[in-house]
Coordinates of C-alpha atoms (C1' of nucleotides) in Angstrom, one line a residue:
Chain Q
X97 CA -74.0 -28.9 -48.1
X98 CA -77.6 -29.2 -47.0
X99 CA -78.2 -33.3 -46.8
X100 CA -81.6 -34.6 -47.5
X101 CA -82.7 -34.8 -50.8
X102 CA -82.8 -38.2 -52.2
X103 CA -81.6 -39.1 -56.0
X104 CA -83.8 -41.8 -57.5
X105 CA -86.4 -41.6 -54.6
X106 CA -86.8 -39.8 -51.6
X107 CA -85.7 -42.6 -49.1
X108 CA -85.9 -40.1 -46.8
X109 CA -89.2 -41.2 -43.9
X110 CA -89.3 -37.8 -42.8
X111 CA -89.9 -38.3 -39.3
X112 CA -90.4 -35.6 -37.1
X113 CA -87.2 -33.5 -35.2
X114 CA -86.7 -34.1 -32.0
X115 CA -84.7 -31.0 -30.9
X116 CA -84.6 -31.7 -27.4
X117 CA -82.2 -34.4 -26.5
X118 CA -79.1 -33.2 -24.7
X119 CA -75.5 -33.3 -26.6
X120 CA -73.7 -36.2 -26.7
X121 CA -71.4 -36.1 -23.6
X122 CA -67.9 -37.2 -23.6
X123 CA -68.6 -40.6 -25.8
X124 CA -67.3 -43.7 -25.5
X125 CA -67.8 -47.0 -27.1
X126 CA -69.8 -48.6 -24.0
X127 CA -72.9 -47.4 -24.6
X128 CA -74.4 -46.0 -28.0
X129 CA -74.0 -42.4 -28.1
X130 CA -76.1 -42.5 -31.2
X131 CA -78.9 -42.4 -28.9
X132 CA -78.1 -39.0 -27.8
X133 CA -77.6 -37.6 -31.4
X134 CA -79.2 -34.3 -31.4
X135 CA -78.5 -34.3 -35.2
X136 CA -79.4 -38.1 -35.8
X137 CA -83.0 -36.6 -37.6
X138 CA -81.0 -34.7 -39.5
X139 CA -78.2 -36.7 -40.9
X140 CA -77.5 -39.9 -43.0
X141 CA -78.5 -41.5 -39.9
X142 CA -82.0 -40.8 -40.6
X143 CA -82.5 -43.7 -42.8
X144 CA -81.3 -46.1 -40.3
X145 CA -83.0 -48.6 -37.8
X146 CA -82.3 -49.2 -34.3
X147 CA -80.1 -52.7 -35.2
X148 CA -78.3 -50.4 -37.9
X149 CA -77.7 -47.2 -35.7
X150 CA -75.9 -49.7 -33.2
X151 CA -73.7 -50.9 -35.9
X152 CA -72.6 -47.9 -37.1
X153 CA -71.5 -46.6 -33.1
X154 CA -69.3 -49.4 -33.2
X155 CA -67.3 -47.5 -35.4
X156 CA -68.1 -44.0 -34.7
X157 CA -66.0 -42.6 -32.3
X158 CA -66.8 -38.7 -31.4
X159 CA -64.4 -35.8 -31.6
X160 CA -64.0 -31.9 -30.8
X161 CA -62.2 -29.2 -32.4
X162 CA -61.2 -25.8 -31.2
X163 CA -61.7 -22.5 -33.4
X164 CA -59.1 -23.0 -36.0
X165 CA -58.4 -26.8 -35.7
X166 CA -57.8 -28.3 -38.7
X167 CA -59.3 -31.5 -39.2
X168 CA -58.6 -32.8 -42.3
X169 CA -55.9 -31.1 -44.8
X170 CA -56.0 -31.4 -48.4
X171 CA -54.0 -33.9 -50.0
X172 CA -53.9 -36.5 -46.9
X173 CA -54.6 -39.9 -47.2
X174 CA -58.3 -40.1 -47.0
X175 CA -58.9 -42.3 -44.1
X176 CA -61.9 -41.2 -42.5
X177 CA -65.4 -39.5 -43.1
X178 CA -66.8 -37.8 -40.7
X179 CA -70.6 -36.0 -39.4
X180 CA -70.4 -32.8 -38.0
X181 CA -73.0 -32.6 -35.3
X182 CA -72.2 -29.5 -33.6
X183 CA -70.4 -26.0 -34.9
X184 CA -69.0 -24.8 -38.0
X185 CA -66.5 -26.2 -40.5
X186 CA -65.0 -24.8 -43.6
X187 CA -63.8 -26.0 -46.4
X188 CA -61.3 -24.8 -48.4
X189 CA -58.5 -25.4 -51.6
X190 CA -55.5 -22.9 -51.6
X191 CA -53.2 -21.8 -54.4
X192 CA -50.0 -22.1 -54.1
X193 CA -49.6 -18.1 -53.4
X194 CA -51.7 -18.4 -50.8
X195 CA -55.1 -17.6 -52.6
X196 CA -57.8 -18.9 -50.6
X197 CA -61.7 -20.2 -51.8
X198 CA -63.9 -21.3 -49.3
X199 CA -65.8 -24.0 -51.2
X200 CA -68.7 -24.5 -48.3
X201 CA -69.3 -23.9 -44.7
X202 CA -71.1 -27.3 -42.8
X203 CA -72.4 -27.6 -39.4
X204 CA -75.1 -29.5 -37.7
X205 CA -75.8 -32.9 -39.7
X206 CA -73.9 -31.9 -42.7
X207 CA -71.8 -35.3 -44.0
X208 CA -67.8 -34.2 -44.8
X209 CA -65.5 -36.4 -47.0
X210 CA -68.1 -37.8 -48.9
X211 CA -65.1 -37.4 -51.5
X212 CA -64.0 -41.1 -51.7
X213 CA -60.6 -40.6 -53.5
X214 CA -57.6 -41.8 -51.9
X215 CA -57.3 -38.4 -50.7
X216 CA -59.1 -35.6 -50.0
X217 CA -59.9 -32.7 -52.1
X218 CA -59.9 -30.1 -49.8
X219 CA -58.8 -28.7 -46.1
X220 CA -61.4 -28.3 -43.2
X221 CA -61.2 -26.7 -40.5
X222 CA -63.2 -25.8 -37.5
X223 CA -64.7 -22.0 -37.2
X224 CA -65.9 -22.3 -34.0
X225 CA -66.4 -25.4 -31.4
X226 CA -66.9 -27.9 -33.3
X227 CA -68.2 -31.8 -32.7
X228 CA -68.0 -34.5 -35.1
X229 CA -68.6 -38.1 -35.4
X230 CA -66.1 -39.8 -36.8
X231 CA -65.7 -43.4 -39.6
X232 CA -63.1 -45.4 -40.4
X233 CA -63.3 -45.4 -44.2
X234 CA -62.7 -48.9 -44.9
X235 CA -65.1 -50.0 -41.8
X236 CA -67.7 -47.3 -43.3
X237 CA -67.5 -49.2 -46.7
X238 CA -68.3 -52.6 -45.3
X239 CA -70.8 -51.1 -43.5
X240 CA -72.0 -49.6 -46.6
X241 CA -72.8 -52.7 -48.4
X242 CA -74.6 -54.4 -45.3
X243 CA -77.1 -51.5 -45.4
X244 CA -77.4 -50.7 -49.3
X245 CA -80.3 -48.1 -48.5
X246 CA -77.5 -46.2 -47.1
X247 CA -75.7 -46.1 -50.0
X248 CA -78.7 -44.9 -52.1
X249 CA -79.2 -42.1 -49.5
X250 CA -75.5 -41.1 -50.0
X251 CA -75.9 -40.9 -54.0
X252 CA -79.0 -38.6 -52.8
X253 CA -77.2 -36.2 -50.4
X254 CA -74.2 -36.8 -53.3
X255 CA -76.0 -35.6 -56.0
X256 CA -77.8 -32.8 -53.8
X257 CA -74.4 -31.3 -53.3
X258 CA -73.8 -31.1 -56.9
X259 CA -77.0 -29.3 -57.5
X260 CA -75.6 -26.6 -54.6
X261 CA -72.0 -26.7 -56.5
X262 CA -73.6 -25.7 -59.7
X263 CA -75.7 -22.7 -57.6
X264 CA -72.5 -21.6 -56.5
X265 CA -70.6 -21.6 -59.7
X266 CA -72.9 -19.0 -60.7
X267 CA -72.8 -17.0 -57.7
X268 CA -68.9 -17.0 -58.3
X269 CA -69.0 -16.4 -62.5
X270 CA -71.6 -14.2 -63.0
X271 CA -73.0 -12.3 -59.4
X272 CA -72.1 -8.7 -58.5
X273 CA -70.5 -8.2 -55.2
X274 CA -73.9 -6.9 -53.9
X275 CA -75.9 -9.8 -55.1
X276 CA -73.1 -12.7 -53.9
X277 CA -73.4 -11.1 -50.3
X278 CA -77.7 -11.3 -50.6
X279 CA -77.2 -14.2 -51.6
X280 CA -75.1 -15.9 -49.0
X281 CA -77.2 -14.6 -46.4
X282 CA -80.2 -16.2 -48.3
X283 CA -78.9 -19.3 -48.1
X284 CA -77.9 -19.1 -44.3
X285 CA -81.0 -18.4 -43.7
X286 CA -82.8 -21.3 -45.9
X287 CA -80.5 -23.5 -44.1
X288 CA -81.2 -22.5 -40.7
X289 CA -85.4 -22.6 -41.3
X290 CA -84.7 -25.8 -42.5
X291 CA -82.7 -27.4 -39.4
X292 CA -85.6 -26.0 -37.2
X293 CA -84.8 -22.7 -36.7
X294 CA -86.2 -19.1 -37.4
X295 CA -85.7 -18.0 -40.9
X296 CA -84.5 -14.4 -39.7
X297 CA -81.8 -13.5 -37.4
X298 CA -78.9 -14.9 -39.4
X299 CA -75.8 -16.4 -37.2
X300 CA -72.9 -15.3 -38.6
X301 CA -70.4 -17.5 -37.0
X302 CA -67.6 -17.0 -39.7
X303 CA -65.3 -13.8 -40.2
X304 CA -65.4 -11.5 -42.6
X305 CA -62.5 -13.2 -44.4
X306 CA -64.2 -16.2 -44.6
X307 CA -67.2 -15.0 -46.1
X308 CA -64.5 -13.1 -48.6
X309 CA -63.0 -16.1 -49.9
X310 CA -66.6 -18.3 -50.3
X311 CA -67.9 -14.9 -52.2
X312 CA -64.5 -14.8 -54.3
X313 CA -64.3 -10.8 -52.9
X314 CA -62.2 -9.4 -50.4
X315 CA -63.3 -8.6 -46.9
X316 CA -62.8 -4.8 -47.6
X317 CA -65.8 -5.6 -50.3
X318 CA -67.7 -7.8 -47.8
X319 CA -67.5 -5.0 -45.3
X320 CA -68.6 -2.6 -47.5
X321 CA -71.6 -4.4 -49.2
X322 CA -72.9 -5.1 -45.6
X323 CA -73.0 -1.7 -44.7
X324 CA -75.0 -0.2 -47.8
X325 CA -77.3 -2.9 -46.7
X326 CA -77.6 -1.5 -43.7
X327 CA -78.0 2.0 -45.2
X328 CA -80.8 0.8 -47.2
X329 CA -83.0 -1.0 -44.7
X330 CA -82.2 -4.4 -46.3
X331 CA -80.6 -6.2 -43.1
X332 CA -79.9 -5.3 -39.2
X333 CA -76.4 -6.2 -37.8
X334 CA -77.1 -6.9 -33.7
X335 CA -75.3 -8.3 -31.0
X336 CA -73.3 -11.8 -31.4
X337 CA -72.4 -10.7 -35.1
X338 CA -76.4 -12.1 -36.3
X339 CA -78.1 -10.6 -39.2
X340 CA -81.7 -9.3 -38.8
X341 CA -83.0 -10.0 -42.6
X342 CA -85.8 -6.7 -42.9
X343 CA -87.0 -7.5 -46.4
X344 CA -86.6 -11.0 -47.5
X345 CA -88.6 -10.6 -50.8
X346 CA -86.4 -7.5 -51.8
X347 CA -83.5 -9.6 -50.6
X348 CA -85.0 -12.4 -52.6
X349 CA -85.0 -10.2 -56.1
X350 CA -81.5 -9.0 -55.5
X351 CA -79.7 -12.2 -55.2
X352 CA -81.2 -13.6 -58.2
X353 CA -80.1 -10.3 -60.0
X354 CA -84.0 -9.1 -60.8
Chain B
X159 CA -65.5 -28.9 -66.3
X160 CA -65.0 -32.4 -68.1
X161 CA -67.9 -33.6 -66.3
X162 CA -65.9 -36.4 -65.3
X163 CA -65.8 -39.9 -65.9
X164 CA -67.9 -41.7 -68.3
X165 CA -70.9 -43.2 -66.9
X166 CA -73.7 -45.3 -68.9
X167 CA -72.5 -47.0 -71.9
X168 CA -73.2 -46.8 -75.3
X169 CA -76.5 -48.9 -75.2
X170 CA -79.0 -48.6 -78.0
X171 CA -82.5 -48.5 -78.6
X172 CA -84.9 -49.7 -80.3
X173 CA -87.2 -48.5 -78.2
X174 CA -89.5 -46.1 -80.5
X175 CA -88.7 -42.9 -79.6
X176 CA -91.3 -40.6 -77.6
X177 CA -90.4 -37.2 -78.9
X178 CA -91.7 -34.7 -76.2
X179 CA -89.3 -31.6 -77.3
X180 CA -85.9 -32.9 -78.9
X181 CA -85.5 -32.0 -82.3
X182 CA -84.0 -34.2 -84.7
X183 CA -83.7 -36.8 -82.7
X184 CA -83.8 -39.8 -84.9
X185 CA -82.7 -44.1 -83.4
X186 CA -80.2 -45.3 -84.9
X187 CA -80.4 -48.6 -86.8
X188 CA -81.7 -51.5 -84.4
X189 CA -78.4 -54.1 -83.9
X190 CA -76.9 -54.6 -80.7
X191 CA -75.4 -51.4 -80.3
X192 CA -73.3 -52.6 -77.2
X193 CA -70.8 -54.4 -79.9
X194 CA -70.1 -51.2 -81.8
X195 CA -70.2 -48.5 -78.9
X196 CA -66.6 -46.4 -78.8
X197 CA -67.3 -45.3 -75.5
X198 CA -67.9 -48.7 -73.5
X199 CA -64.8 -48.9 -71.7
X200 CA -64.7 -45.3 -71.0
X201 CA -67.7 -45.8 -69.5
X202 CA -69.7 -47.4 -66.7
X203 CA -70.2 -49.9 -68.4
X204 CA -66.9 -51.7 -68.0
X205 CA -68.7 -52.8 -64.4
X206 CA -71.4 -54.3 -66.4
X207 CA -71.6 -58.1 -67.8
X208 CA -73.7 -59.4 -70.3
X209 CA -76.8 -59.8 -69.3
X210 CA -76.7 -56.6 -67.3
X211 CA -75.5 -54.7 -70.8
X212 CA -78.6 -56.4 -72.2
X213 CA -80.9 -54.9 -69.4
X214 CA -79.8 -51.5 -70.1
X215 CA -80.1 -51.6 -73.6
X216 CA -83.6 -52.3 -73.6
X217 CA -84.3 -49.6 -71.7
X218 CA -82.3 -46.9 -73.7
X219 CA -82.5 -45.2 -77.1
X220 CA -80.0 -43.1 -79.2
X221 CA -81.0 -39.9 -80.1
X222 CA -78.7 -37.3 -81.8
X223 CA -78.8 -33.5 -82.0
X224 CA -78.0 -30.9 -84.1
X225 CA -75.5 -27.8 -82.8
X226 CA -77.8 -25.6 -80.5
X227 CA -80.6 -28.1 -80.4
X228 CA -81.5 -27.8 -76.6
X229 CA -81.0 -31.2 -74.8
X230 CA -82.7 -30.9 -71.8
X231 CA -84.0 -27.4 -70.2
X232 CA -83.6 -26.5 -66.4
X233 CA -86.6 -27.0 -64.2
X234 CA -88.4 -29.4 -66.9
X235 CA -89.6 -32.9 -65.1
X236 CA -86.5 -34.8 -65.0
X237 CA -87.8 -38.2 -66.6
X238 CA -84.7 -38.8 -68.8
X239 CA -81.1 -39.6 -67.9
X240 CA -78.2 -39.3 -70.5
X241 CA -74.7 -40.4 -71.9
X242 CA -73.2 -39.0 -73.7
X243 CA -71.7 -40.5 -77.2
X244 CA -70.4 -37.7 -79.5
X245 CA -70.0 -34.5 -79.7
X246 CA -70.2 -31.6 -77.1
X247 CA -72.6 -30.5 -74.6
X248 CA -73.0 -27.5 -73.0
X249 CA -74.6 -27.3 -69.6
X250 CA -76.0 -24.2 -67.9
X251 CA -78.3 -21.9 -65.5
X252 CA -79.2 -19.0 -66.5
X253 CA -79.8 -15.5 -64.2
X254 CA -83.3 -13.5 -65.1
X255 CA -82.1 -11.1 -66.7
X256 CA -79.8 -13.3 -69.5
X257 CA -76.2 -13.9 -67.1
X258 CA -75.0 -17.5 -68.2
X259 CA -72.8 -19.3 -66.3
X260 CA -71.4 -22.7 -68.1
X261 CA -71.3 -25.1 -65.5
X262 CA -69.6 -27.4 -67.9
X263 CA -69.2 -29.1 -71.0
X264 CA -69.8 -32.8 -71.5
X265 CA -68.6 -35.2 -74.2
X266 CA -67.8 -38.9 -75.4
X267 CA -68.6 -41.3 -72.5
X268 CA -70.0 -38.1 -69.8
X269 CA -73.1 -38.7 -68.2
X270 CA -76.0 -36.0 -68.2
X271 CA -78.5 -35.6 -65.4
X272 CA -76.8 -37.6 -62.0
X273 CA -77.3 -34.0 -60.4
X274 CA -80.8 -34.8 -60.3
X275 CA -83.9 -33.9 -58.4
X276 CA -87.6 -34.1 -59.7
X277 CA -86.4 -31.4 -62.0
X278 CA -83.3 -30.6 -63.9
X279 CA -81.3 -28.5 -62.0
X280 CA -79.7 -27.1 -65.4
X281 CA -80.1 -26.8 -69.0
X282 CA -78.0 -28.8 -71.8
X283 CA -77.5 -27.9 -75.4
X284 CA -75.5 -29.5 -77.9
X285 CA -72.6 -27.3 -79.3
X286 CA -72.0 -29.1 -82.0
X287 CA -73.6 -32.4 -83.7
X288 CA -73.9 -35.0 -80.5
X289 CA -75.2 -38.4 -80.2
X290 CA -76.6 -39.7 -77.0
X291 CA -77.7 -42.4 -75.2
X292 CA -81.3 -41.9 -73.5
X293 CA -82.5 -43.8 -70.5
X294 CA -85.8 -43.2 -68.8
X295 CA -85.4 -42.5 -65.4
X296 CA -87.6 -44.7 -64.0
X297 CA -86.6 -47.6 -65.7
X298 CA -83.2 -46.8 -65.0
X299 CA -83.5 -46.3 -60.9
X300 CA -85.4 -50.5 -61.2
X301 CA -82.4 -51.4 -62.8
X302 CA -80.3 -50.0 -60.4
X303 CA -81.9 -52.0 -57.4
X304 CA -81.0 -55.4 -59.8
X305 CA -77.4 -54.0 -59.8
X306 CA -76.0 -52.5 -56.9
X307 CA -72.7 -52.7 -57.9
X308 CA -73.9 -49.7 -60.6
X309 CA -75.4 -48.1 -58.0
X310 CA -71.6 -47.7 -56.0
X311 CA -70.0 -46.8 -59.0
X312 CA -72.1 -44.2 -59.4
X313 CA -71.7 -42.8 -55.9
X314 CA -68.1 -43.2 -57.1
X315 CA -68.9 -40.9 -60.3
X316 CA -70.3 -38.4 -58.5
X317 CA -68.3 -37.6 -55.6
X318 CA -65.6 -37.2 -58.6
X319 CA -68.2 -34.6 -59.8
X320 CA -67.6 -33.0 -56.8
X321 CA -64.4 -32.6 -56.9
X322 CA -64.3 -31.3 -60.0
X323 CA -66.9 -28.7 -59.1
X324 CA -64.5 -27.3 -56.6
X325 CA -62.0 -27.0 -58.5
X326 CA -64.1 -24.6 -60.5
X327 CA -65.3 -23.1 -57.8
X328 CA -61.4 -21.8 -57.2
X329 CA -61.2 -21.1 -60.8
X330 CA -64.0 -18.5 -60.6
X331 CA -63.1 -17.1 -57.4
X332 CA -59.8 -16.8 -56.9
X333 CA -58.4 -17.0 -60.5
X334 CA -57.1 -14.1 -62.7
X335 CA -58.3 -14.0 -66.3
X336 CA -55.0 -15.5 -67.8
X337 CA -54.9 -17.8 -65.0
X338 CA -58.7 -19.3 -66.0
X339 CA -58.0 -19.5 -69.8
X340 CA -55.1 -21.7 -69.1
X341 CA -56.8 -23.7 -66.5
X342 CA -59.7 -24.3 -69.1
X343 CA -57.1 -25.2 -71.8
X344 CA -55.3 -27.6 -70.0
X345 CA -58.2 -29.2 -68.3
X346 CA -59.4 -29.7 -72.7
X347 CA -55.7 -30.8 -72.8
X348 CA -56.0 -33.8 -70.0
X349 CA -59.4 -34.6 -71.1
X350 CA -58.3 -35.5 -74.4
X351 CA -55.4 -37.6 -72.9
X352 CA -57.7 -39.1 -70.8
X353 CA -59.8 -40.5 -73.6
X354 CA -57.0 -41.3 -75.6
X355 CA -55.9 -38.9 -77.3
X356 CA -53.0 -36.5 -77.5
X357 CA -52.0 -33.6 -75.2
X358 CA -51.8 -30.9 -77.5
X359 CA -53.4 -29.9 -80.0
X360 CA -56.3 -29.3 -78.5
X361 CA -59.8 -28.9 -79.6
X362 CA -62.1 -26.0 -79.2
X363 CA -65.5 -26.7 -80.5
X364 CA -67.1 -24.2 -78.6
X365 CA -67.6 -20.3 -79.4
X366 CA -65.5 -17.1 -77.1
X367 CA -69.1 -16.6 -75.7
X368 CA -69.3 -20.1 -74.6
X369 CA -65.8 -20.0 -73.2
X370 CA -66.1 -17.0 -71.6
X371 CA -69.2 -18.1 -69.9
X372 CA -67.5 -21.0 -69.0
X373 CA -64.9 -18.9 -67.3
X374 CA -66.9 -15.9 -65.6
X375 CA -65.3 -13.5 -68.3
X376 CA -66.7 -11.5 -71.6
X377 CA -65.8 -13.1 -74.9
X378 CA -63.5 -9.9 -75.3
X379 CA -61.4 -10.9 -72.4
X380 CA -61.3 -14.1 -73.6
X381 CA -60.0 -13.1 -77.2
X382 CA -57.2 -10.5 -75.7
X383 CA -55.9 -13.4 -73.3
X384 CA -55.6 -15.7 -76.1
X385 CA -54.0 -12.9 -77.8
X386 CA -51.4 -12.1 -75.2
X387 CA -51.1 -16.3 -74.9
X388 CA -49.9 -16.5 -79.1
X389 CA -47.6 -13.2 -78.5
X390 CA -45.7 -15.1 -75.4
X391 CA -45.2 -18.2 -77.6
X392 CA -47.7 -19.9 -75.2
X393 CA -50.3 -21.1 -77.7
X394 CA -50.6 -21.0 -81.4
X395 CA -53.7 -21.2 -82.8
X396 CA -54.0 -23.5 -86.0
X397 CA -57.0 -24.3 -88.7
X398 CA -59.9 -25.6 -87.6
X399 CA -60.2 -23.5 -84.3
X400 CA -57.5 -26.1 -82.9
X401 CA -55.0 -24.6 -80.1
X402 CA -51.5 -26.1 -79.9
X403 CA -50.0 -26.0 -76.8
X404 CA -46.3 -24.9 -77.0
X405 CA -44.9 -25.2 -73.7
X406 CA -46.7 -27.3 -70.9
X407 CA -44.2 -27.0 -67.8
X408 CA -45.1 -23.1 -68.7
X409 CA -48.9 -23.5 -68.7
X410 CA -49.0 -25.7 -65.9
X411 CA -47.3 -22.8 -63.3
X412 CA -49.5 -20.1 -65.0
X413 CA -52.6 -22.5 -64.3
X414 CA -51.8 -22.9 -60.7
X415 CA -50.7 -19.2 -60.0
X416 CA -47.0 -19.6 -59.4
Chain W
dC194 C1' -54.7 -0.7 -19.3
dG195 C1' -52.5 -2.0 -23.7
dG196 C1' -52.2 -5.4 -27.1
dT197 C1' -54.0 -8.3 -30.7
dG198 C1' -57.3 -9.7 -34.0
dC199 C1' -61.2 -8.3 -36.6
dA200 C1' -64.3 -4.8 -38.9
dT201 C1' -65.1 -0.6 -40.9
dT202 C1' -64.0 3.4 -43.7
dG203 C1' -61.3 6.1 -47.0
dA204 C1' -58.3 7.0 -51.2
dT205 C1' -56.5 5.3 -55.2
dC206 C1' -55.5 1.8 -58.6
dA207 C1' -56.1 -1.9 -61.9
dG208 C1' -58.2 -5.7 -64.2
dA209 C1' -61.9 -6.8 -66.6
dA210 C1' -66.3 -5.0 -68.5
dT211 C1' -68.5 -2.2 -71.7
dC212 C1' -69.1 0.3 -75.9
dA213 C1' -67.7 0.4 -80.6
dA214 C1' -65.6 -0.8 -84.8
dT215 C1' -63.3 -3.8 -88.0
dG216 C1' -61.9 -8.5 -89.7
dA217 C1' -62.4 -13.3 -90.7
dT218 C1' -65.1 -17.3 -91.8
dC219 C1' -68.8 -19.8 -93.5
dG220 C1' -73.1 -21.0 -95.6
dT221 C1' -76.5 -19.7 -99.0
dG222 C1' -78.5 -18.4 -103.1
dG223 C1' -78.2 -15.9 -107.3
Chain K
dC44 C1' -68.4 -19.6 -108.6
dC45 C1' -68.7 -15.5 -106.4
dA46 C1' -71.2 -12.1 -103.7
dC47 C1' -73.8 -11.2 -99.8
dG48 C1' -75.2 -11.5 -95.2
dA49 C1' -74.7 -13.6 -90.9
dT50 C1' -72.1 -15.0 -87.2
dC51 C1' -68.1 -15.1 -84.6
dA52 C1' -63.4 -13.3 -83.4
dT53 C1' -60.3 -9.6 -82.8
dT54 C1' -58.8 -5.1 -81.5
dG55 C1' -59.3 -0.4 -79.6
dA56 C1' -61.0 3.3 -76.4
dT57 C1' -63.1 4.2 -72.2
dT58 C1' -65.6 3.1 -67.9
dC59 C1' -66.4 1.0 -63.6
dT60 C1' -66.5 -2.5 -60.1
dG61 C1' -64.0 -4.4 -56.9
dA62 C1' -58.9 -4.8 -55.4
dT63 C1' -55.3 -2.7 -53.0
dC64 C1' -53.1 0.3 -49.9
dA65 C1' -53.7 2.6 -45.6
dA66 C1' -55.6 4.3 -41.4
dT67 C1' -58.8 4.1 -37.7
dG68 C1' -62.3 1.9 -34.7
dC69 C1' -63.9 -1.7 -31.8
dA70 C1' -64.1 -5.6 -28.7
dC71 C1' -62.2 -9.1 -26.1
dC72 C1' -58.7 -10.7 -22.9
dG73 C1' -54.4 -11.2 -20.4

DNA sequence: CGGTGCATTGATCAGAATCAATGATCGTGG
DNA sequence: CCACGATCATTGATTCTGATCAATGCACCG
């Protein structure tokens, strides 16, 4: 989920975030909204030039979801990928009795449909307000061998996401209920320190049920897990449904299973 | 998992071999190794000509293992890459306090190590007696700039990694334990197709406990669900370890949850 | 207000884990 | 060649974690 880490090398130039440019408004294709991008430090778009950026805004076209949108469904003809520069997503695979598993939440820079099948593997949909940026597929793969360090940075971000998958596989074969929940909010936090923000007060802004199906518990489970937390100083639940983390080194020992 | 499709081809070696921790790792006989390889068109390798074959076989060297030699250990400096020519692999993380989870299990024309970071993000060990090809890394990400047509296929390789790794991630989350040892059996089941062989009776060289790991169960599970699988006229087991698979159309529903 | 989701808490159940014993298979050495 | 030990698989008895069933609480919003 988290983009960034490079495969063969680290093609990454890490320049410095500039947090402070405004959202993109309402884009359109006559000027390049890239230029906006409060995510643009963040994303695949990192690696790219000014000549490049411009390029790819010729095919980007910009896109907002409601809570509960779907934007792409499983199975459907894999047109486009997309770069979610604003909200939450999740992604999902159901069985056919309904059964669901959250397979990753992305927001802010995070690259979806990176999947290039004919179709996709999985559902998304958005959890809250959600802004994306938008390529054709076919346009994105020309593009893609005009700018090969692209590519390379792709295999990178690729191959970082298997590294996460693997993380999660244990979570999900071999964690207790207690230490899947630690865990999640662990990694919340990780990410959010390392998009610029404060490692502590957790944003939460998925449901219960949602956090349920990425754990592989229910939300009766969730519930309770949170609240012995509470019970035992470990985390704060305050207004806006964020997470006060109290001891992040005990929190630390109980999602690895010390 | 079936780490997916094949990548690096059988290329051999030559190349004096720097042991730094494999044991019995001995090269094979120094002809063109290219000529003889079973896997090649299973492989990556089918994208390469000639002289690109001849690149990569200068670079590599075939080493083989014997059943539980450790392959590569999680956290060690990455410096090799791998394919996969015989046998099984094993891949894994471990918890602290001894938890395995089996993230998959590799074999004739997989590729070993495109999850990769300065470090191995996993460990591999070979379950039974495995030959593989070894590329230093290095070497290997030079070559990669000379071809860049190996360099999309294997953003193509990995995003099919992906996918996989979802899947998995449903099978641990959301699966029963009946549900899991079918999906495992008939994932062995297309494999085998996949390379050629037939559907059914499929091959188990690794142990209940490796299984089991696999799976996010005990080995004792894993025994009684086999056991409840020969009583419904599901499975028969058969010399050697083999498992025949007596009614696919039933499998297939159980797999999926119907 | 009252309704509609969502979260929490409680009581009970069930599936898989754990604890324990027995069987089968295989390799080794006497 | 057989006996022994070691490893792995199977089966049984019991326990326990997390699921299920059910009710209540809470917040937001028309």
């Amino acid at each position: 989920m988290a983009s960034g880490s490079g495969w063969l090398c680290w093609v990454l130039p890490m320049t410095e975030i500039r947090q402070n440019r405004a959202p993109a408004a309402n884009p359109d294709q006559d000027f390049n909204p890239c230029a906006a991008c409060t995510v643009r430090d963040l994303s695949i778009c990192q690696v790219l030039d000014e000549p490049e950026l411009q390029r790819l805004a010729e095919i980007a076209s910009n896109l907002h979801f409601s809570p509960n949108d779907p934007i792409i469904d499983e199975g459907e003809q894999a047109d486009y990928l997309f770069n979610v520069t604003g909200g939450t997503v999740r992604l999902y695979k159901l069985l056919p009795d309904g059964r669901r598993q959250i397979t990753g939440f992305l927001n802010g820079s995070d690259f979806l449909g990176i999947a290039l099948n004919e179709s996709y593997a999985y559902s998304a949909e958005a959890i809250d307000a959600v802004t994306v940026c938008r390529f054709p597929r076919r346009k994105l793969e020309m593009l893609l061998d005009e700018i090969p360090h692209l590519e390379k940075h792709l295999l990178g971000v690729s191959s970082n996401e298997l590294v996460l998958a693997q993380d999660q596989m244990v979570m999900l074969g071999r964690k207790t209920a207690k230490e899947k929940v630690v865990s999640f909010l662990l990694s919340l936090s990780r990410r959010q320190e390392a998009s610029g923000g404060k490692a502590s007060p957790v944003s939460l802004p998925m449901t219960r049920m949602d956090i349920a199906d990425y754990l592989g518990l229910t939300t009766e489970t969730v519930s309770r897990t949170f609240t012995k937390l509470k019970q035992n100083q470990l985390i704060k639940l305050v207004a806006g449904g964020d997470v006060v983390l109290r001891d992040m080194d005990a929190l630390e020992e109980i999602a690895e299973g010390f």
